[in-house]
Short mmCIF file of C-alpha atoms in Angstrom, two decimals:
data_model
loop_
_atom_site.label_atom_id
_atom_site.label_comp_id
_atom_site.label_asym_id
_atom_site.label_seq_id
_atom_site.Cartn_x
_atom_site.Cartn_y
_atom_site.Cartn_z
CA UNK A 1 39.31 2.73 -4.32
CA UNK A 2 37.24 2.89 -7.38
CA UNK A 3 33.89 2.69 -5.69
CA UNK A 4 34.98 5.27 -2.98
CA UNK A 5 35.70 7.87 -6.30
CA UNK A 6 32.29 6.63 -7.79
CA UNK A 7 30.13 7.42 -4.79
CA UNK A 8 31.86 10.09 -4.04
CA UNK A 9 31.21 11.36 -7.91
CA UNK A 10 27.59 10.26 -7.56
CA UNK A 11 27.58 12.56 -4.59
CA UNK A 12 29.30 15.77 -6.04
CA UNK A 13 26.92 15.23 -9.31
CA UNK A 14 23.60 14.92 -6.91
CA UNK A 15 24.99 18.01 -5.33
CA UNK A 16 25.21 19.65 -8.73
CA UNK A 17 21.51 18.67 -9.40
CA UNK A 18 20.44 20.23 -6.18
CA UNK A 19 22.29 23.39 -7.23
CA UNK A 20 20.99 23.79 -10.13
CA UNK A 21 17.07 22.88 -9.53
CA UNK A 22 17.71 25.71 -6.57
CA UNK A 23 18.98 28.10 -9.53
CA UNK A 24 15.63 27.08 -11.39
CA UNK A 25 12.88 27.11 -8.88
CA UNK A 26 14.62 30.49 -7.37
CA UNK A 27 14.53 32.31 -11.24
CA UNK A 28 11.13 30.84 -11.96
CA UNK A 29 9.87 32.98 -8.85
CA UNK A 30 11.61 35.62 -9.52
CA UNK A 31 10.16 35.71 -13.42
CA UNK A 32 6.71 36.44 -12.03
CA UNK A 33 8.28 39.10 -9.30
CA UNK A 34 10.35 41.13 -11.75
CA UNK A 35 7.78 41.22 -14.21
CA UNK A 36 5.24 42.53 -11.75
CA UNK A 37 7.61 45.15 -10.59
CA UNK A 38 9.20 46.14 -14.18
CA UNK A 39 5.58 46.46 -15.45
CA UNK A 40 4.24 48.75 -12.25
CA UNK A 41 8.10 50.58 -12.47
CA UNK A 42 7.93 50.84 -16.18
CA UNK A 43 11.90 50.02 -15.31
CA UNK A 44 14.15 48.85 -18.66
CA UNK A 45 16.78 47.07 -15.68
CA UNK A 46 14.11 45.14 -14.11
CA UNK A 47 12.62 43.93 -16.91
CA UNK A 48 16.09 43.38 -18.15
CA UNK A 49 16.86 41.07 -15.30
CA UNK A 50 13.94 39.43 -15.63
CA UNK A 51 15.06 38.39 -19.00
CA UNK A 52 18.26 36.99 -17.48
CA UNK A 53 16.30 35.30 -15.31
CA UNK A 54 14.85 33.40 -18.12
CA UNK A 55 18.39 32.71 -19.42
CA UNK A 56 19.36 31.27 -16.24
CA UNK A 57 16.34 29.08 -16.46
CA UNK A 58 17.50 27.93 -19.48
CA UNK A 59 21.07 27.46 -18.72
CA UNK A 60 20.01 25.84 -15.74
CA UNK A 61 17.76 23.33 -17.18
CA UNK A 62 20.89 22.64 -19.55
CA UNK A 63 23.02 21.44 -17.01
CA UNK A 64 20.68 19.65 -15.73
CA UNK A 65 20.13 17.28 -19.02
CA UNK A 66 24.06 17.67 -19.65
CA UNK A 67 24.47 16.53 -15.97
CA UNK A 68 22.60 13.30 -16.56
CA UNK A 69 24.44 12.00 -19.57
CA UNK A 70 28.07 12.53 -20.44
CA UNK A 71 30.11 12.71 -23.72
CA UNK A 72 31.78 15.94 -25.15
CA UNK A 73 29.60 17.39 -27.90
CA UNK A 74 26.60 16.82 -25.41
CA UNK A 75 29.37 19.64 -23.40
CA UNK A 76 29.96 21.74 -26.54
CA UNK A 77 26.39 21.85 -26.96
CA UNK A 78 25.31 22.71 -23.89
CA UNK A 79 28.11 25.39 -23.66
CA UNK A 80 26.36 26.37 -27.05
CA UNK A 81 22.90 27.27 -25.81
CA UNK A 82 24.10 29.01 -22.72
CA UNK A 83 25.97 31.46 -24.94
CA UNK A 84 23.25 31.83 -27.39
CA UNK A 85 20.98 32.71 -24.92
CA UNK A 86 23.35 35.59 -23.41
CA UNK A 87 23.86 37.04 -26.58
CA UNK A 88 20.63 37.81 -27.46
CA UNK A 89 20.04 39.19 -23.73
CA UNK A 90 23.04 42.18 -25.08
CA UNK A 91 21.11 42.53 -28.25
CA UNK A 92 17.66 43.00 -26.42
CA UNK A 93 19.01 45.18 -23.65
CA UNK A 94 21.11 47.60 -25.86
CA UNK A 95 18.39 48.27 -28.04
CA UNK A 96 16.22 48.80 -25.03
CA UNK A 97 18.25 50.71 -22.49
CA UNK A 98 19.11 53.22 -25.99
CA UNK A 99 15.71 53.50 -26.77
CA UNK A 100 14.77 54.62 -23.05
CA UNK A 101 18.11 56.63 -23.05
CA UNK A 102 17.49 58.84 -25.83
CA UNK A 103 13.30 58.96 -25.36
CA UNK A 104 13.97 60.36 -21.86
CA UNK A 105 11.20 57.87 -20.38
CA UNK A 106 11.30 57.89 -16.77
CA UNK A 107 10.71 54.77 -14.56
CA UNK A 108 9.08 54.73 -11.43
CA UNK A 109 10.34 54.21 -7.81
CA UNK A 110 9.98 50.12 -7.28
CA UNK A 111 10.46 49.00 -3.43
CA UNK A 112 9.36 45.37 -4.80
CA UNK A 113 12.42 45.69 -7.44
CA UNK A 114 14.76 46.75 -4.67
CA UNK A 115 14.03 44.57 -2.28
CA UNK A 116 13.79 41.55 -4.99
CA UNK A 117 17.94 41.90 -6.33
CA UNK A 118 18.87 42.37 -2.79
CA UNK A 119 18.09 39.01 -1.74
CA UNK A 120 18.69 37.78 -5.12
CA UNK A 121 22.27 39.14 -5.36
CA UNK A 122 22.79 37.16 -1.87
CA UNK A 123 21.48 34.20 -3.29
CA UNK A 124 23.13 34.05 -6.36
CA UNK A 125 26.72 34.11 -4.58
CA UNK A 126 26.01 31.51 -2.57
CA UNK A 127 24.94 29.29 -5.50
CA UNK A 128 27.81 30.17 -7.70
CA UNK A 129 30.33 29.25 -5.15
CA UNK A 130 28.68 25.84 -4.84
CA UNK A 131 28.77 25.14 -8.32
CA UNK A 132 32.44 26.52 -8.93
CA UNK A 133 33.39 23.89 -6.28
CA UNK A 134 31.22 21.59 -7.59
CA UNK A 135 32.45 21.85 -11.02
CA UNK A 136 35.83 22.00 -10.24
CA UNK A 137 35.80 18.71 -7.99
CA UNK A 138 33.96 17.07 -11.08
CA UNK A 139 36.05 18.27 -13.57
CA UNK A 140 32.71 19.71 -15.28
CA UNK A 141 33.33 22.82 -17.90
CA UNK A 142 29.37 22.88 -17.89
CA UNK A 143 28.50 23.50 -14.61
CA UNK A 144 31.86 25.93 -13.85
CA UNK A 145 30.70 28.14 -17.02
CA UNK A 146 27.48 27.85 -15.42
CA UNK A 147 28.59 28.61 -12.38
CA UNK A 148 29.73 31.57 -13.92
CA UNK A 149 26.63 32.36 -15.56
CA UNK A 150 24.92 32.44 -11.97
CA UNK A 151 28.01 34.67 -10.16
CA UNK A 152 27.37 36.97 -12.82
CA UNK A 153 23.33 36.85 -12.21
CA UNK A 154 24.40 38.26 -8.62
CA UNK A 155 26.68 40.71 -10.31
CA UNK A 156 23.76 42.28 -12.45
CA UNK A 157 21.25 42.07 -9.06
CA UNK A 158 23.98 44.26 -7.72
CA UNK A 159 24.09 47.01 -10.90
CA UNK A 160 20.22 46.78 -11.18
CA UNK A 161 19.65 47.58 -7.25
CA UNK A 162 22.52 50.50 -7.06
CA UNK A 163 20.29 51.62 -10.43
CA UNK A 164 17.36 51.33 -8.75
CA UNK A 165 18.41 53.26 -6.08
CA UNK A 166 20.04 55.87 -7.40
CA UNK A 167 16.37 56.21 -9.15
CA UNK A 168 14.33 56.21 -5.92
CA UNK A 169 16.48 58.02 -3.74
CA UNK A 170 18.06 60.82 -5.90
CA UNK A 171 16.00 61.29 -8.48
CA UNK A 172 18.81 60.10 -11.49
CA UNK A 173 16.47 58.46 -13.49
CA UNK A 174 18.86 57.50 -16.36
CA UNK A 175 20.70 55.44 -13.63
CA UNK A 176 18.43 52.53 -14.82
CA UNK A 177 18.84 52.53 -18.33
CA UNK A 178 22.84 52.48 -17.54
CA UNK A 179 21.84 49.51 -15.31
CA UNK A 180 20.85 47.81 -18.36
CA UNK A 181 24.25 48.75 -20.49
CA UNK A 182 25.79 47.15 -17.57
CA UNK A 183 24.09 43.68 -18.01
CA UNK A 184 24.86 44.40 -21.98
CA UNK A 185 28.57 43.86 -21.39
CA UNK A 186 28.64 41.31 -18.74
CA UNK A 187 26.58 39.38 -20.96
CA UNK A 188 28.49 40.18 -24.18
CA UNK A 189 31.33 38.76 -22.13
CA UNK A 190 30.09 35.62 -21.31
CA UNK A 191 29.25 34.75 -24.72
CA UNK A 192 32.63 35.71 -26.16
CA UNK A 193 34.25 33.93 -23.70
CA UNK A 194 31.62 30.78 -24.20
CA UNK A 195 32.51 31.00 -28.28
CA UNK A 196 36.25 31.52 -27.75
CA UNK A 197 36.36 28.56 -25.62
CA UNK A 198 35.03 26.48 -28.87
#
């Protein structure tokens, strides 16, 4: 019976691995995209995202080193760096999306951007419901909060596309800037929830 539950452990942790290096490998193309299209947009959301992207990169790469060792502060600090990195997306993306609020700046239209979160949004919701299973079959706090972390990814594609298109298609340019306040609080969230777990 024990080396049923160990290969089937070695099995739901190679499945984590897998979910996870997707995660990576999709953020790490989607780095380069959102920075082409936030730069050619001049959009605060985009380039917003694109700096969650980075944090899922990192959170992702975390579970991948916490997934190949065990013990609990190599968890706590894990969970650590995860929250770290999503509070200083908030701080970064409230100064920003104020700044572009009160200048008035005005992004551009950005079919790359649209088309980008809509497949990402897709993609991230597929991913997170792996890993919540995962997690939860493995008894993993790491990979569930990441799995989190990567639901709320698709949450944000979702608020930076409806901002994106309220932009392009009638002309509410602030729409994008409110985008960004959105990704502010989820990501406020997540860390307070990461800290109060501690």
């Amino acid at each position: 019976m024990t080396g049923i539950d160990d290969i089937a452990r070695q099995m739901l942790v190679r499945r984590g691995f897998v979910l996870e290096s997707a995660t990576l490998g999709w953020n790490v193309i989607g780095i380069v995209v959102l920075t082409v299209a936030a730069i050619s947009a001049r959009s605060v959301a985009l380039a917003g995202f694109g700096l969650d992207s980075l944090i899922e990169i990192g959170a992702s790469t975390v579970v991948i080193w916490e997934l190949s060792g065990t013990g609990e502060e190599r968890r706590r600090r894990a969970l650590k760096l995860i929250g770290v990195g999503f509070g200083l997306l908030a701080a970064y993306l409230l100064v920003q999306s104020t700044w572009v609020l009160a200048s008035g700046f005005r992004p551009h239209h950005s079919r790359l951007g649209v088309g980008w979160t809509a497949v990402t949004a897709a993609v991230m919701f597929a991913l997170a419901a792996g890993k919540a299973r995962t997690g939860t079959a493995l008894d993993n706090p790491v990979l569930k909060t990441e799995g989190r972390v990567t639901l709320i990814d698709g949450l944000l594609a979702v608020a930076v596309l409806l901002g994106l298109l309220l932009n392009s298609l009638a002309g509410l340019w602030w729409a994008d800037p409110a985008a960004g306040y959105v990704l502010v609080y989820y990501a406020l969230r997540e860390t307070k929830e990461i800290f109060g777990d501690r």
